PDB file of C-alpha atoms in Angstrom:
ATOM      1  CA  UNK J   8     -28.190  10.512  -2.171  1.00 53.00           C
ATOM      2  CA  UNK J   9     -24.604   9.503  -3.519  1.00 58.00           C
ATOM      3  CA  UNK J  10     -24.103   5.987  -4.875  1.00 64.00           C
ATOM      4  CA  UNK J  11     -20.985   4.177  -4.393  1.00 61.00           C
ATOM      5  CA  UNK J  12     -18.876   4.366  -7.850  1.00 62.00           C
ATOM      6  CA  UNK J  13     -18.345   1.191  -9.899  1.00 59.00           C
ATOM      7  CA  UNK J  14     -14.771  -0.337  -9.754  1.00 56.00           C
ATOM      8  CA  UNK J  15     -12.970   0.243 -12.923  1.00 54.00           C
ATOM      9  CA  UNK J  16     -11.771  -2.950 -14.660  1.00 51.00           C
ATOM     10  CA  UNK J  17      -7.803  -3.497 -13.700  1.00 53.00           C
ATOM     11  CA  UNK J  18      -5.207  -3.793 -16.446  1.00 55.00           C
ATOM     12  CA  UNK J  19      -3.107  -6.589 -16.442  1.00 62.00           C
ATOM     13  CA  UNK J  20      -0.894  -5.916 -13.114  1.00 64.00           C
ATOM     14  CA  UNK J  21       0.861  -8.646 -11.299  1.00 65.00           C
ATOM     15  CA  UNK J  22      -1.172  -8.435  -7.783  1.00 66.00           C
ATOM     16  CA  UNK J  23       1.846  -8.116  -5.734  1.00 73.00           C
ATOM     17  CA  UNK J  24       3.012  -5.432  -7.854  1.00 77.00           C
ATOM     18  CA  UNK J  25      -0.550  -3.739  -7.419  1.00 79.00           C
ATOM     19  CA  UNK J  26      -0.548  -4.420  -3.609  1.00 82.00           C
ATOM     20  CA  UNK J  27       3.326  -2.874  -3.442  1.00 84.00           C
ATOM     21  CA  UNK J  28       2.140   0.093  -5.070  1.00 86.00           C
ATOM     22  CA  UNK J  29      -0.996   0.840  -3.246  1.00 89.00           C
ATOM     23  CA  UNK J  30       0.241   0.015   0.177  1.00 89.00           C
ATOM     24  CA  UNK J  31       3.221   2.916  -0.956  1.00 90.00           C
ATOM     25  CA  UNK J  32       0.625   5.237  -1.831  1.00 91.00           C
ATOM     26  CA  UNK J  33      -1.075   4.629   1.423  1.00 90.00           C
ATOM     27  CA  UNK J  34       2.017   5.391   3.404  1.00 91.00           C
ATOM     28  CA  UNK J  35       2.701   8.593   1.482  1.00 91.00           C
ATOM     29  CA  UNK J  36      -0.713   9.721   2.485  1.00 90.00           C
ATOM     30  CA  UNK J  37      -0.400   8.886   6.023  1.00 89.00           C
ATOM     31  CA  UNK J  38       3.120  10.646   6.015  1.00 89.00           C
ATOM     32  CA  UNK J  39       2.011  13.977   4.533  1.00 86.00           C
ATOM     33  CA  UNK J  40       5.771  14.558   3.038  1.00 85.00           C
ATOM     34  CA  UNK J  41       5.578  15.015  -0.763  1.00 85.00           C
ATOM     35  CA  UNK J  42       9.525  15.741  -0.852  1.00 87.00           C
ATOM     36  CA  UNK J  43      12.220  13.508  -2.611  1.00 88.00           C
ATOM     37  CA  UNK J  44      13.447  12.464   1.070  1.00 89.00           C
ATOM     38  CA  UNK J  45       9.830  11.456   2.186  1.00 88.00           C
ATOM     39  CA  UNK J  46       9.604   9.359  -0.911  1.00 87.00           C
ATOM     40  CA  UNK J  47      12.955   7.582  -0.461  1.00 88.00           C
ATOM     41  CA  UNK J  48      12.309   7.323   3.239  1.00 89.00           C
ATOM     42  CA  UNK J  49       8.397   6.361   3.254  1.00 89.00           C
ATOM     43  CA  UNK J  50       8.024   4.408   0.188  1.00 88.00           C
ATOM     44  CA  UNK J  51      11.418   2.858  -1.350  1.00 87.00           C
ATOM     45  CA  UNK J  52       9.760   0.127  -3.077  1.00 85.00           C
ATOM     46  CA  UNK J  53       7.496   2.841  -4.906  1.00 86.00           C
ATOM     47  CA  UNK J  54      10.682   4.744  -5.788  1.00 87.00           C
ATOM     48  CA  UNK J  55      12.448   1.671  -7.092  1.00 86.00           C
ATOM     49  CA  UNK J  56       9.375   0.468  -9.400  1.00 84.00           C
ATOM     50  CA  UNK J  57       9.199   3.782 -11.166  1.00 86.00           C
ATOM     51  CA  UNK J  58      12.938   4.540 -11.555  1.00 85.00           C
ATOM     52  CA  UNK J  59      14.641   1.460 -11.144  1.00 82.00           C
ATOM     53  CA  UNK J  60      16.726   2.405  -8.168  1.00 80.00           C
ATOM     54  CA  UNK J  61      15.862   3.754  -4.669  1.00 81.00           C
ATOM     55  CA  UNK J  62      18.477   6.246  -3.792  1.00 84.00           C
ATOM     56  CA  UNK J  63      18.599   9.709  -3.333  1.00 87.00           C
ATOM     57  CA  UNK J  64      19.941  10.636  -6.709  1.00 88.00           C
ATOM     58  CA  UNK J  65      16.277   9.076  -8.382  1.00 87.00           C
ATOM     59  CA  UNK J  66      13.873  10.504  -5.855  1.00 88.00           C
ATOM     60  CA  UNK J  67      13.223  13.899  -7.624  1.00 91.00           C
ATOM     61  CA  UNK J  68      12.577  11.630 -10.806  1.00 91.00           C
ATOM     62  CA  UNK J  69      10.268   9.935  -8.730  1.00 90.00           C
ATOM     63  CA  UNK J  70       8.528  12.676  -7.496  1.00 91.00           C
ATOM     64  CA  UNK J  71       8.137  13.804 -10.895  1.00 92.00           C
ATOM     65  CA  UNK J  72       6.545  10.798 -12.150  1.00 91.00           C
ATOM     66  CA  UNK J  73       3.930  10.757  -9.296  1.00 91.00           C
ATOM     67  CA  UNK J  74       3.187  14.425 -10.146  1.00 91.00           C
ATOM     68  CA  UNK J  75       2.539  13.716 -13.793  1.00 92.00           C
ATOM     69  CA  UNK J  76       0.868  10.420 -13.200  1.00 91.00           C
ATOM     70  CA  UNK J  77      -1.592  12.528 -10.791  1.00 92.00           C
ATOM     71  CA  UNK J  78      -1.984  15.414 -13.449  1.00 92.00           C
ATOM     72  CA  UNK J  79      -3.025  12.586 -15.874  1.00 91.00           C
ATOM     73  CA  UNK J  80      -5.888  11.689 -13.774  1.00 90.00           C
ATOM     74  CA  UNK J  81      -9.620  13.013 -14.206  1.00 90.00           C
ATOM     75  CA  UNK J  82     -10.241  15.896 -12.465  1.00 90.00           C
ATOM     76  CA  UNK J  83     -11.930  14.697  -9.143  1.00 88.00           C
ATOM     77  CA  UNK J  84      -9.372  12.067  -8.549  1.00 90.00           C
ATOM     78  CA  UNK J  85      -6.472  14.369  -9.595  1.00 91.00           C
ATOM     79  CA  UNK J  86      -7.723  17.147  -6.900  1.00 90.00           C
ATOM     80  CA  UNK J  87      -8.363  14.495  -4.216  1.00 90.00           C
ATOM     81  CA  UNK J  88      -4.989  12.575  -4.749  1.00 91.00           C
ATOM     82  CA  UNK J  89      -3.315  16.063  -4.779  1.00 91.00           C
ATOM     83  CA  UNK J  90      -4.607  17.057  -1.595  1.00 90.00           C
ATOM     84  CA  UNK J  91      -4.005  13.660  -0.006  1.00 90.00           C
ATOM     85  CA  UNK J  92      -0.700  13.243  -1.173  1.00 90.00           C
ATOM     86  CA  UNK J  93       0.312  16.833   0.571  1.00 87.00           C
ATOM     87  CA  UNK J  94       1.451  18.148  -3.101  1.00 88.00           C
ATOM     88  CA  UNK J  95       1.686  22.289  -2.903  1.00 82.00           C
ATOM     89  CA  UNK J  96       1.429  22.061   1.154  1.00 79.00           C
ATOM     90  CA  UNK J  97       4.043  22.391   3.854  1.00 77.00           C
ATOM     91  CA  UNK J  98       5.632  19.222   5.185  1.00 75.00           C
ATOM     92  CA  UNK J  99       3.562  17.474   7.720  1.00 74.00           C
ATOM     93  CA  UNK J 100       1.267  20.619   8.206  1.00 76.00           C
ATOM     94  CA  UNK J 101      -1.771  19.017   8.197  1.00 82.00           C
ATOM     95  CA  UNK J 102      -3.190  15.548   9.191  1.00 86.00           C
ATOM     96  CA  UNK J 103      -4.934  12.917   6.750  1.00 86.00           C
ATOM     97  CA  UNK J 104      -8.169  13.657   8.041  1.00 86.00           C
ATOM     98  CA  UNK J 105      -7.767  17.472   7.492  1.00 88.00           C
ATOM     99  CA  UNK J 106      -6.599  16.277   3.966  1.00 87.00           C
ATOM    100  CA  UNK J 107      -9.488  13.883   3.697  1.00 88.00           C
ATOM    101  CA  UNK J 108     -11.816  16.774   4.152  1.00 88.00           C
ATOM    102  CA  UNK J 109     -10.414  18.998   1.577  1.00 87.00           C
ATOM    103  CA  UNK J 110     -10.351  16.229  -0.703  1.00 88.00           C
ATOM    104  CA  UNK J 111     -13.928  15.523  -0.149  1.00 88.00           C
ATOM    105  CA  UNK J 112     -14.911  18.964  -1.512  1.00 86.00           C
ATOM    106  CA  UNK J 113     -13.942  17.596  -5.195  1.00 83.00           C
ATOM    107  CA  UNK J 114     -16.706  14.967  -4.792  1.00 84.00           C
ATOM    108  CA  UNK J 115     -19.195  17.004  -2.739  1.00 86.00           C
ATOM    109  CA  UNK J 116     -19.444  14.539  -0.133  1.00 88.00           C
ATOM    110  CA  UNK J 117     -18.540  14.334   3.508  1.00 87.00           C
ATOM    111  CA  UNK J 118     -14.955  13.135   4.414  1.00 82.00           C
ATOM    112  CA  UNK J 119     -16.369   9.974   6.248  1.00 85.00           C
ATOM    113  CA  UNK J 120     -18.261   9.306   3.031  1.00 86.00           C
ATOM    114  CA  UNK J 121     -15.342  10.141   0.942  1.00 85.00           C
ATOM    115  CA  UNK J 122     -13.164   7.586   2.806  1.00 86.00           C
ATOM    116  CA  UNK J 123     -15.445   4.699   2.651  1.00 86.00           C
ATOM    117  CA  UNK J 124     -16.432   4.992  -1.152  1.00 86.00           C
ATOM    118  CA  UNK J 125     -14.268   7.504  -3.234  1.00 87.00           C
ATOM    119  CA  UNK J 126     -10.639   7.278  -1.715  1.00 87.00           C
ATOM    120  CA  UNK J 127     -10.179   3.915  -2.802  1.00 88.00           C
ATOM    121  CA  UNK J 128     -10.955   4.676  -6.405  1.00 88.00           C
ATOM    122  CA  UNK J 129      -9.042   7.689  -6.408  1.00 90.00           C
ATOM    123  CA  UNK J 130      -5.737   5.552  -4.893  1.00 90.00           C
ATOM    124  CA  UNK J 131      -6.643   2.968  -7.464  1.00 90.00           C
ATOM    125  CA  UNK J 132      -6.872   5.246 -10.471  1.00 90.00           C
ATOM    126  CA  UNK J 133      -3.339   6.654  -9.245  1.00 90.00           C
ATOM    127  CA  UNK J 134      -2.255   2.725  -8.916  1.00 89.00           C
ATOM    128  CA  UNK J 135      -3.032   2.278 -12.703  1.00 87.00           C
ATOM    129  CA  UNK J 136      -1.561   5.569 -13.746  1.00 88.00           C
ATOM    130  CA  UNK J 137       1.667   4.735 -11.929  1.00 86.00           C
ATOM    131  CA  UNK J 138       1.789   1.141 -13.077  1.00 83.00           C
ATOM    132  CA  UNK J 139       1.755   2.472 -16.611  1.00 83.00           C
ATOM    133  CA  UNK J 140       4.572   4.453 -16.046  1.00 81.00           C
ATOM    134  CA  UNK J 141       6.432   2.024 -14.113  1.00 77.00           C
ATOM    135  CA  UNK J 142       9.673   1.045 -15.229  1.00 70.00           C
ATOM    136  CA  UNK J 143       9.531  -2.971 -16.526  1.00 67.00           C
ATOM    137  CA  UNK J 144      13.103  -3.756 -15.537  1.00 66.00           C
ATOM    138  CA  UNK J 145      13.028  -2.453 -12.043  1.00 63.00           C
ATOM    139  CA  UNK J 146      13.901  -4.732  -9.220  1.00 59.00           C
ATOM    140  CA  UNK J 147      12.587  -4.207  -5.888  1.00 59.00           C
ATOM    141  CA  UNK J 148      15.050  -3.456  -2.940  1.00 58.00           C
ATOM    142  CA  UNK J 149      15.881  -6.658  -1.015  1.00 57.00           C
ATOM    143  CA  UNK J 150      13.955  -7.443   2.310  1.00 54.00           C
ATOM    144  CA  UNK J 151      15.247  -6.913   5.648  1.00 54.00           C
ATOM    145  CA  UNK J 152      17.599  -9.571   6.876  1.00 58.00           C
ATOM    146  CA  UNK J 153      15.163 -10.695   9.432  1.00 56.00           C
ATOM    147  CA  UNK J 154      12.521 -11.191   6.824  1.00 53.00           C
ATOM    148  CA  UNK J 155      14.849 -12.766   4.436  1.00 55.00           C
ATOM    149  CA  UNK J 156      15.724 -15.345   7.280  1.00 56.00           C
ATOM    150  CA  UNK J 157      12.270 -15.973   7.825  1.00 56.00           C
ATOM    151  CA  UNK J 158      11.383 -16.553   4.045  1.00 57.00           C
ATOM    152  CA  UNK J 159      14.491 -18.990   4.023  1.00 64.00           C
ATOM    153  CA  UNK J 160      13.473 -20.832   6.949  1.00 66.00           C
ATOM    154  CA  UNK J 161      10.917 -23.541   6.008  1.00 69.00           C
ATOM    155  CA  UNK J 162       8.616 -24.767   8.733  1.00 68.00           C
ATOM    156  CA  UNK J 163       9.337 -28.031  10.342  1.00 69.00           C
ATOM    157  CA  UNK J 164       7.427 -31.033   8.452  1.00 72.00           C
ATOM    158  CA  UNK J 165       3.860 -32.271   9.458  1.00 70.00           C
ATOM    159  CA  UNK J 166       5.350 -35.356  10.930  1.00 68.00           C
ATOM    160  CA  UNK J 167       7.232 -33.332  13.658  1.00 69.00           C
ATOM    161  CA  UNK J 168       3.729 -32.428  15.426  1.00 68.00           C
ATOM    162  CA  UNK J 169       2.470 -35.631  17.092  1.00 63.00           C
ATOM    163  CA  UNK J 170      -1.079 -36.158  18.600  1.00 62.00           C
ATOM    164  CA  UNK J 171      -1.042 -36.325  22.305  1.00 59.00           C
ATOM    165  CA  UNK J 172      -2.826 -39.658  22.423  1.00 59.00           C
ATOM    166  CA  UNK J 173       0.608 -41.133  21.228  1.00 56.00           C
ATOM    167  CA  UNK J 174       2.356 -40.242  24.491  1.00 57.00           C
ATOM    168  CA  UNK J 175      -0.634 -41.645  26.657  1.00 58.00           C
ATOM    169  CA  UNK J 176       0.070 -45.313  27.988  1.00 59.00           C
ATOM    170  CA  UNK J 177      -2.866 -45.223  30.225  1.00 60.00           C
ATOM    171  CA  UNK J 178      -6.154 -44.068  30.839  1.00 61.00           C
ATOM    172  CA  UNK J 179      -6.370 -41.439  33.397  1.00 64.00           C
ATOM    173  CA  UNK J 180     -10.120 -42.618  34.294  1.00 64.00           C
ATOM    174  CA  UNK J 181     -10.414 -44.592  37.619  1.00 64.00           C
ATOM    175  CA  UNK J 182     -10.962 -48.393  37.310  1.00 64.00           C
ATOM    176  CA  UNK J 183     -14.475 -49.542  37.905  1.00 66.00           C
ATOM    177  CA  UNK J 184     -15.041 -51.848  40.746  1.00 66.00           C
ATOM    178  CA  UNK J 185     -16.725 -55.219  39.669  1.00 60.00           C
TER     179      UNK J 185
END
């Protein structure tokens, strides 16, 4: 019987930065494209956080930083993340489920148990390793224009919404005969 692993105490990472790195690592896992072009296409925010720029010239350095972070993990999470990120495999040759089956062998559990309990632990370990290697002066790419417009447009004030009862002048019930 396997037990659920204990959560490590997270270092002092801002929650938004933690979520950004975790989201981009998950996107890289789904894509199965461990090339510089794949990193630039799938996870530009992670690339900008690691190299302070998200462009084609810095993408190979970003892949090298991710590979060094994976190499610095303990044995089981390193093996799992190497397989999940498809390092050393042909581009998009396997599905995420196939890679989870291979990664579960490092933990000696089934792939469904690995996905439920151990995958998050391996991803968190990689997130913390990448946060240590991130450029502190990096600026994140600007959000798309639609999102920027939505962020700049404030919602209407609460006074714009009036209850329906203000508009009713008469009751809708029939009058009672006396």
